[in-house]
């Protein structure tokens, strides 16, 4: 387990940091190699130890990041805002409806102008399939600063990085042979983006996990993300499969991540349709009985917010399998690693656990 591992000093020297990270966008994990993701995780782990030990780590003095939200947030907004403050910088919280975007200002003009005032732009634009990722790529094309994806229609790379960090903290670095169940679950609150399950199925097979995706037929994910998951599993020598029921996904799983998402075809135009169809699948809930299908020591994870009583029972989310608060906390440390590595002028020296 991570707690028992040695701590060794490592250095992401300035040359390496500049070559791999400085000024680079963080839009999907697909654009980062396994080695680069390992560095992000190591730096996140080190920043976590520094934060808990109250060791100053001001890698970004006087730097500004612009946080542009087209959707609501608790964890993402506050992990970035608190994180940049702890790194010595400052965040501007921006909502699209209060910006000139609402009057039609272009992604090009927004990107050029904001990047001329500061050092990075982070964007959440996740509710309309086909729009969010394209929008942030257009901002990135013109911005003279890194663009960070705080969740789009395709990926939620800040969440999945925190999820991988959490899984490794609990289970160690070698995840070979372990099964991860990513499952759709019923929720009546709102049609949630598809980007969390898509991000999970793309990232986790690269780091040793055998991934099983379960969803009702109306909740199929974007074909390109499923194709990427298959290819990533093939290259990593892991497994990726799709099943049509929650029980098959949970059976023998060492990690379960059941959550709701909307229907790809109607998400952007009629999100209520996703909720109407979901009424036929109320039994897709993560409860104590279903957890018994997973391994005895299985982890229950959810990016939050969770629809308690619908996606998951209190018994499970508040029970011994649940690691949701550690998972949410790790959003802070991973967001800081992404900002430190893509924005800092200086080298980032860090200690890592393990060999
Ligand atoms: N998991 C997540 O992204 O949470 P928020 O929507 O609160 O940012």
Tab-separated table of C-alpha atoms and ligand atoms in Angstrom:
chain	number	residue	atom	x	y	z
A	1	UNK	CA	0.000	0.000	0.000
A	2	UNK	CA	1.102	3.562	-0.682
A	3	UNK	CA	1.496	4.372	3.031
A	4	UNK	CA	4.221	1.728	3.365
A	5	UNK	CA	6.174	2.815	0.300
A	6	UNK	CA	9.528	4.528	0.356
A	7	UNK	CA	9.838	8.200	-0.443
A	8	UNK	CA	12.483	9.070	-2.980
A	9	UNK	CA	13.432	12.477	-4.330
A	10	UNK	CA	12.811	13.158	-7.994
A	11	UNK	CA	13.262	16.216	-10.062
A	12	UNK	CA	11.267	17.337	-13.026
A	13	UNK	CA	14.149	19.574	-14.101
A	14	UNK	CA	13.485	22.778	-15.931
A	15	UNK	CA	14.470	21.378	-19.306
A	16	UNK	CA	12.228	18.319	-18.929
A	17	UNK	CA	9.394	20.355	-17.466
A	18	UNK	CA	9.582	22.893	-20.288
A	19	UNK	CA	9.832	20.175	-22.932
A	20	UNK	CA	6.954	18.096	-21.585
A	21	UNK	CA	4.598	20.521	-19.915
A	22	UNK	CA	5.351	24.259	-20.025
A	23	UNK	CA	2.687	26.129	-21.943
A	24	UNK	CA	0.948	22.943	-22.965
A	25	UNK	CA	-2.825	22.555	-23.056
A	26	UNK	CA	-4.437	19.869	-20.883
A	27	UNK	CA	-7.585	19.043	-22.850
A	28	UNK	CA	-7.782	15.246	-22.855
A	29	UNK	CA	-5.645	12.583	-21.185
A	30	UNK	CA	-5.346	10.984	-24.625
A	31	UNK	CA	-2.844	13.710	-25.530
A	32	UNK	CA	-0.576	12.822	-22.594
A	33	UNK	CA	1.695	9.775	-22.560
A	34	UNK	CA	1.680	7.297	-19.681
A	35	UNK	CA	5.065	8.686	-18.591
A	36	UNK	CA	3.695	12.245	-18.511
A	37	UNK	CA	0.643	11.165	-16.533
A	38	UNK	CA	2.977	9.418	-14.080
A	39	UNK	CA	4.779	12.737	-13.536
A	40	UNK	CA	1.457	14.546	-13.032
A	41	UNK	CA	0.470	11.958	-10.418
A	42	UNK	CA	3.846	12.112	-8.674
A	43	UNK	CA	3.695	15.898	-8.493
A	44	UNK	CA	0.094	15.720	-7.218
A	45	UNK	CA	1.195	13.303	-4.496
A	46	UNK	CA	4.024	15.581	-3.480
A	47	UNK	CA	1.763	18.645	-3.436
A	48	UNK	CA	-0.677	16.702	-1.250
A	49	UNK	CA	2.061	15.947	1.286
A	50	UNK	CA	3.200	19.570	1.216
A	51	UNK	CA	-0.359	20.852	1.679
A	52	UNK	CA	-0.992	18.534	4.626
A	53	UNK	CA	2.414	19.339	6.130
A	54	UNK	CA	1.865	23.074	5.598
A	55	UNK	CA	5.021	23.253	3.514
A	56	UNK	CA	4.881	26.309	1.220
A	57	UNK	CA	4.864	25.457	-2.495
A	58	UNK	CA	4.475	28.725	-4.311
A	59	UNK	CA	5.360	27.623	-7.833
A	60	UNK	CA	3.118	30.247	-9.461
A	61	UNK	CA	3.769	33.595	-7.756
A	62	UNK	CA	1.784	36.463	-9.267
A	63	UNK	CA	0.229	34.244	-11.928
A	64	UNK	CA	-3.415	34.490	-12.966
A	65	UNK	CA	-5.686	31.755	-14.271
A	66	UNK	CA	-9.080	32.537	-15.808
A	67	UNK	CA	-11.778	29.997	-14.926
A	68	UNK	CA	-14.597	30.086	-17.476
A	69	UNK	CA	-17.738	28.166	-16.528
A	70	UNK	CA	-20.607	27.369	-18.905
A	71	UNK	CA	-22.027	25.029	-16.226
A	72	UNK	CA	-22.266	24.767	-12.459
A	73	UNK	CA	-19.509	23.414	-10.198
A	74	UNK	CA	-18.524	22.853	-6.589
A	75	UNK	CA	-15.355	20.714	-6.666
A	76	UNK	CA	-13.806	21.945	-9.889
A	77	UNK	CA	-14.208	25.633	-9.217
A	78	UNK	CA	-13.027	25.439	-5.631
A	79	UNK	CA	-10.127	23.061	-6.258
A	80	UNK	CA	-8.784	25.412	-8.922
A	81	UNK	CA	-9.390	28.569	-6.890
A	82	UNK	CA	-7.923	27.198	-3.670
A	83	UNK	CA	-5.165	25.482	-5.621
A	84	UNK	CA	-3.932	28.551	-7.464
A	85	UNK	CA	-3.935	30.531	-4.199
A	86	UNK	CA	-1.807	27.854	-2.516
A	87	UNK	CA	0.555	27.980	-5.511
A	88	UNK	CA	0.969	31.734	-5.031
A	89	UNK	CA	-1.298	32.905	-7.841
A	90	UNK	CA	-4.843	34.118	-8.322
A	91	UNK	CA	-7.990	32.960	-10.168
A	92	UNK	CA	-10.733	34.936	-11.852
A	93	UNK	CA	-14.064	33.126	-11.666
A	94	UNK	CA	-15.959	33.808	-14.884
A	95	UNK	CA	-19.358	32.613	-16.067
A	96	UNK	CA	-20.179	32.583	-19.745
A	97	UNK	CA	-23.510	34.342	-19.139
A	98	UNK	CA	-21.742	37.272	-17.494
A	99	UNK	CA	-19.141	37.542	-20.258
A	100	UNK	CA	-19.483	38.989	-23.765
A	101	UNK	CA	-19.662	35.379	-24.956
A	102	UNK	CA	-23.389	35.726	-24.217
A	103	UNK	CA	-23.473	38.519	-26.836
A	104	UNK	CA	-21.605	36.345	-29.332
A	105	UNK	CA	-17.938	37.196	-28.716
A	106	UNK	CA	-15.774	34.618	-30.446
A	107	UNK	CA	-13.561	31.950	-28.917
A	108	UNK	CA	-10.665	33.508	-30.840
A	109	UNK	CA	-11.103	36.974	-29.324
A	110	UNK	CA	-11.717	35.553	-25.847
A	111	UNK	CA	-8.588	33.391	-26.027
A	112	UNK	CA	-6.291	36.108	-27.350
A	113	UNK	CA	-7.463	38.723	-24.872
A	114	UNK	CA	-7.612	36.645	-21.679
A	115	UNK	CA	-4.201	35.116	-22.369
A	116	UNK	CA	-2.760	38.594	-22.799
A	117	UNK	CA	-3.878	39.397	-19.232
A	118	UNK	CA	-2.702	36.228	-17.493
A	119	UNK	CA	-1.053	32.835	-17.625
A	120	UNK	CA	-3.710	30.141	-18.247
A	121	UNK	CA	-7.352	29.694	-19.183
A	122	UNK	CA	-9.442	26.851	-17.779
A	123	UNK	CA	-12.857	26.063	-19.246
A	124	UNK	CA	-15.894	23.979	-18.286
A	125	UNK	CA	-18.255	23.516	-21.242
A	126	UNK	CA	-19.778	20.067	-20.862
A	127	UNK	CA	-23.500	19.909	-21.503
A	128	UNK	CA	-23.858	20.006	-25.284
A	129	UNK	CA	-22.331	17.139	-27.281
A	130	UNK	CA	-20.183	18.465	-30.099
A	131	UNK	CA	-19.611	21.892	-28.557
A	132	UNK	CA	-17.421	22.043	-25.449
A	133	UNK	CA	-14.265	20.322	-26.625
A	134	UNK	CA	-14.415	22.161	-29.964
A	135	UNK	CA	-14.844	25.476	-28.145
A	136	UNK	CA	-11.840	24.988	-25.883
A	137	UNK	CA	-9.686	23.851	-28.788
A	138	UNK	CA	-10.597	27.040	-30.637
A	139	UNK	CA	-9.691	29.125	-27.568
A	140	UNK	CA	-6.435	27.151	-27.319
A	141	UNK	CA	-5.624	27.739	-30.991
A	142	UNK	CA	-5.496	31.481	-30.382
A	143	UNK	CA	-4.499	31.786	-26.729
A	144	UNK	CA	-0.881	32.431	-25.868
A	145	UNK	CA	-1.214	30.401	-22.641
A	146	UNK	CA	-2.211	26.863	-21.704
A	147	UNK	CA	-5.885	25.915	-21.836
A	148	UNK	CA	-7.077	23.417	-19.223
A	149	UNK	CA	-10.232	21.349	-19.658
A	150	UNK	CA	-12.346	21.547	-16.508
A	151	UNK	CA	-14.868	19.191	-18.202
A	152	UNK	CA	-16.105	19.138	-21.753
A	153	UNK	CA	-18.495	16.948	-23.712
A	154	UNK	CA	-15.764	14.346	-24.377
A	155	UNK	CA	-13.512	14.148	-21.316
A	156	UNK	CA	-13.166	15.282	-17.719
A	157	UNK	CA	-9.382	14.877	-17.470
A	158	UNK	CA	-9.071	16.626	-14.091
A	159	UNK	CA	-11.568	14.186	-12.563
A	160	UNK	CA	-10.072	11.029	-14.057
A	161	UNK	CA	-6.579	12.034	-12.968
A	162	UNK	CA	-7.868	12.420	-9.391
A	163	UNK	CA	-9.666	9.080	-9.719
A	164	UNK	CA	-6.477	7.313	-10.787
A	165	UNK	CA	-4.583	8.948	-7.927
A	166	UNK	CA	-7.230	7.746	-5.461
A	167	UNK	CA	-7.281	4.196	-6.815
A	168	UNK	CA	-3.490	3.988	-6.533
A	169	UNK	CA	-3.512	5.395	-3.013
A	170	UNK	CA	-5.911	2.657	-1.986
A	171	UNK	CA	-4.666	-0.266	-4.086
A	172	UNK	CA	-1.059	0.541	-5.012
A	173	UNK	CA	0.524	1.199	-8.398
A	174	UNK	CA	0.170	-2.275	-9.855
A	175	UNK	CA	-3.466	-2.551	-10.892
A	176	UNK	CA	-3.036	-5.465	-13.318
A	177	UNK	CA	-5.846	-7.996	-13.163
A	178	UNK	CA	-8.224	-5.728	-11.263
A	179	UNK	CA	-11.654	-5.050	-12.712
A	180	UNK	CA	-13.178	-1.571	-12.854
A	181	UNK	CA	-16.932	-1.313	-13.437
A	182	UNK	CA	-18.083	1.967	-14.981
A	183	UNK	CA	-21.856	1.848	-14.943
A	184	UNK	CA	-24.754	4.101	-15.804
A	185	UNK	CA	-27.072	4.704	-12.826
A	186	UNK	CA	-30.508	6.262	-12.480
A	187	UNK	CA	-30.764	9.936	-11.495
A	188	UNK	CA	-33.749	12.267	-11.863
A	189	UNK	CA	-31.948	15.543	-11.019
A	190	UNK	CA	-30.521	16.525	-14.411
A	191	UNK	CA	-29.056	15.024	-17.570
A	192	UNK	CA	-25.419	14.735	-16.569
A	193	UNK	CA	-22.556	15.002	-19.087
A	194	UNK	CA	-21.099	11.895	-20.696
A	195	UNK	CA	-17.520	12.994	-20.150
A	196	UNK	CA	-16.801	11.218	-16.839
A	197	UNK	CA	-17.549	7.671	-18.070
A	198	UNK	CA	-15.873	8.475	-21.378
A	199	UNK	CA	-12.768	9.780	-19.630
A	200	UNK	CA	-12.651	6.743	-17.355
A	201	UNK	CA	-12.923	4.145	-20.104
A	202	UNK	CA	-10.177	5.901	-22.083
A	203	UNK	CA	-7.708	6.421	-19.227
A	204	UNK	CA	-8.002	3.429	-16.930
A	205	UNK	CA	-7.103	0.604	-19.342
A	206	UNK	CA	-3.764	2.389	-19.902
A	207	UNK	CA	-2.894	1.943	-16.232
A	208	UNK	CA	-3.539	-1.773	-15.848
A	209	UNK	CA	-7.253	-1.965	-15.128
A	210	UNK	CA	-9.683	-4.253	-16.949
A	211	UNK	CA	-12.651	-1.990	-17.626
A	212	UNK	CA	-16.279	-3.061	-18.026
A	213	UNK	CA	-18.819	-0.468	-19.149
A	214	UNK	CA	-22.520	-1.044	-18.438
A	215	UNK	CA	-25.398	1.085	-19.714
A	216	UNK	CA	-28.948	0.765	-21.046
A	217	UNK	CA	-29.017	0.898	-24.860
A	218	UNK	CA	-30.211	4.540	-24.956
A	219	UNK	CA	-27.152	5.674	-22.996
A	220	UNK	CA	-24.368	4.620	-25.372
A	221	UNK	CA	-21.245	6.772	-25.165
A	222	UNK	CA	-19.617	8.650	-28.058
A	223	UNK	CA	-18.287	6.049	-30.515
A	224	UNK	CA	-14.847	7.693	-30.754
A	225	UNK	CA	-14.325	7.400	-26.993
A	226	UNK	CA	-15.352	3.718	-27.037
A	227	UNK	CA	-12.960	3.118	-29.940
A	228	UNK	CA	-10.178	4.878	-27.993
A	229	UNK	CA	-10.894	2.734	-24.930
A	230	UNK	CA	-10.651	-0.455	-27.008
A	231	UNK	CA	-7.401	0.670	-28.616
A	232	UNK	CA	-5.902	1.735	-25.285
A	233	UNK	CA	-6.765	-1.645	-23.749
A	234	UNK	CA	-5.285	-3.489	-26.730
A	235	UNK	CA	-2.033	-1.531	-26.482
A	236	UNK	CA	-1.803	-1.949	-22.709
A	237	UNK	CA	-2.709	-5.650	-22.740
A	238	UNK	CA	-5.773	-5.008	-20.568
A	239	UNK	CA	-9.466	-5.666	-21.221
A	240	UNK	CA	-12.347	-3.442	-22.222
A	241	UNK	CA	-15.873	-4.781	-22.666
A	242	UNK	CA	-19.430	-3.465	-22.749
A	243	UNK	CA	-22.370	-5.178	-21.040
A	244	UNK	CA	-26.041	-4.228	-20.791
A	245	UNK	CA	-26.656	-4.651	-17.072
A	246	UNK	CA	-25.215	-3.429	-13.831
A	247	UNK	CA	-24.941	-6.831	-12.168
A	248	UNK	CA	-22.615	-8.255	-14.814
A	249	UNK	CA	-20.432	-5.166	-14.525
A	250	UNK	CA	-20.272	-5.373	-10.732
A	251	UNK	CA	-19.563	-9.125	-10.551
A	252	UNK	CA	-15.968	-9.524	-9.392
A	253	UNK	CA	-15.154	-5.811	-9.724
A	254	UNK	CA	-12.524	-4.355	-7.402
A	255	UNK	CA	-13.667	-0.805	-8.147
A	256	UNK	CA	-17.163	0.390	-9.082
A	257	UNK	CA	-18.024	3.827	-10.441
A	258	UNK	CA	-21.793	3.941	-11.028
A	259	UNK	CA	-23.167	7.289	-12.129
A	260	UNK	CA	-25.801	8.794	-14.360
A	261	UNK	CA	-25.406	10.468	-17.742
A	262	UNK	CA	-27.679	11.714	-20.488
A	263	UNK	CA	-28.601	10.397	-23.944
A	264	UNK	CA	-26.059	11.452	-26.541
A	265	UNK	CA	-28.607	12.194	-29.276
A	266	UNK	CA	-30.896	14.476	-27.264
A	267	UNK	CA	-28.625	15.849	-24.499
A	268	UNK	CA	-28.019	19.165	-26.233
A	269	UNK	CA	-31.481	19.758	-27.660
A	270	UNK	CA	-33.889	18.183	-25.171
A	271	UNK	CA	-32.210	17.129	-21.900
A	272	UNK	CA	-35.624	16.283	-20.374
A	273	UNK	CA	-35.846	13.361	-22.808
A	274	UNK	CA	-32.853	11.734	-21.033
A	275	UNK	CA	-34.726	12.003	-17.737
A	276	UNK	CA	-37.919	10.614	-19.262
A	277	UNK	CA	-36.120	7.549	-20.630
A	278	UNK	CA	-34.278	7.103	-17.316
A	279	UNK	CA	-37.609	6.478	-15.559
A	280	UNK	CA	-37.592	3.028	-17.158
A	281	UNK	CA	-34.315	2.197	-15.427
A	282	UNK	CA	-34.951	3.143	-11.803
A	283	UNK	CA	-33.494	-0.159	-10.676
A	284	UNK	CA	-30.031	0.874	-11.898
A	285	UNK	CA	-28.953	1.854	-8.401
A	286	UNK	CA	-25.804	1.026	-6.459
A	287	UNK	CA	-27.085	-0.546	-3.232
A	288	UNK	CA	-25.743	-2.918	-0.621
A	289	UNK	CA	-27.014	-6.010	-2.462
A	290	UNK	CA	-25.225	-5.015	-5.641
A	291	UNK	CA	-22.011	-4.219	-3.776
A	292	UNK	CA	-22.008	-7.879	-2.648
A	293	UNK	CA	-21.398	-8.832	-6.296
A	294	UNK	CA	-18.136	-6.885	-6.235
A	295	UNK	CA	-15.066	-8.062	-4.348
A	296	UNK	CA	-15.175	-7.890	-0.560
A	297	UNK	CA	-12.707	-4.980	-0.522
A	298	UNK	CA	-14.159	-3.186	-3.552
A	299	UNK	CA	-13.914	0.589	-3.768
A	300	UNK	CA	-17.059	2.609	-4.397
A	301	UNK	CA	-16.285	5.842	-6.240
A	302	UNK	CA	-18.326	8.727	-7.657
A	303	UNK	CA	-17.091	12.093	-8.982
A	304	UNK	CA	-19.972	13.818	-7.124
A	305	UNK	CA	-22.456	15.350	-6.866
A	306	UNK	CA	-24.304	12.057	-6.348
A	307	UNK	CA	-28.085	11.645	-6.461
A	308	UNK	CA	-28.416	9.921	-3.095
A	309	UNK	CA	-31.273	7.443	-2.995
A	310	UNK	CA	-31.269	7.174	-6.793
A	311	UNK	CA	-27.766	6.573	-8.136
A	312	UNK	CA	-26.616	5.166	-4.808
A	313	UNK	CA	-28.018	4.395	-1.371
A	314	UNK	CA	-26.704	6.191	1.715
A	315	UNK	CA	-25.659	2.795	3.013
A	316	UNK	CA	-23.102	2.499	0.183
A	317	UNK	CA	-21.901	6.073	-0.243
A	318	UNK	CA	-21.485	6.474	3.524
A	319	UNK	CA	-20.293	2.908	4.000
A	320	UNK	CA	-16.917	1.176	4.244
A	321	UNK	CA	-16.417	0.728	0.480
A	322	UNK	CA	-16.787	4.425	-0.270
A	323	UNK	CA	-13.761	6.615	-1.022
A	324	UNK	CA	-15.708	9.554	-2.426
A	325	UNK	CA	-14.320	12.181	-0.070
A	326	UNK	CA	-10.706	11.164	-0.669
A	327	UNK	CA	-11.520	11.188	-4.402
A	328	UNK	CA	-12.985	14.701	-4.132
A	329	UNK	CA	-10.026	15.906	-2.064
A	330	UNK	CA	-7.631	14.648	-4.706
A	331	UNK	CA	-9.227	17.047	-7.174
A	332	UNK	CA	-7.294	19.781	-5.342
A	333	UNK	CA	-3.916	18.083	-5.544
A	334	UNK	CA	-4.263	17.005	-9.166
A	335	UNK	CA	-5.538	20.424	-10.277
A	336	UNK	CA	-2.479	21.961	-8.624
A	337	UNK	CA	-0.154	19.510	-10.383
A	338	UNK	CA	-1.689	20.383	-13.753
A	339	UNK	CA	-1.350	24.124	-13.089
A	340	UNK	CA	2.176	23.872	-11.641
A	341	UNK	CA	3.526	21.799	-14.497
A	342	UNK	CA	1.884	23.683	-17.366
A	343	UNK	CA	2.292	27.199	-15.954
A	344	UNK	CA	5.408	27.413	-13.738
A	345	UNK	CA	8.539	29.116	-15.036
A	346	UNK	CA	10.699	27.272	-12.526
A	347	UNK	CA	11.541	23.595	-12.131
A	348	UNK	CA	9.202	21.487	-10.027
A	349	UNK	CA	11.119	19.355	-7.524
A	350	UNK	CA	9.044	16.630	-5.984
A	351	UNK	CA	9.240	13.566	-3.838
A	352	UNK	CA	7.452	10.443	-4.910
A	353	UNK	CA	6.369	7.251	-3.253
A	354	UNK	CA	7.462	3.854	-4.508
A	355	UNK	CA	10.407	2.762	-6.627
B	1	LIG	N1	-16.847	16.148	-10.051
B	1	LIG	C1	-17.011	17.435	-10.415
B	1	LIG	O1	-16.524	17.856	-11.456
B	1	LIG	O2	-17.661	18.190	-9.498
B	1	LIG	P1	-18.258	19.657	-9.761
B	1	LIG	O3	-19.280	19.512	-10.851
B	1	LIG	O4	-18.827	20.095	-8.473
B	1	LIG	O5	-17.124	20.531	-10.223
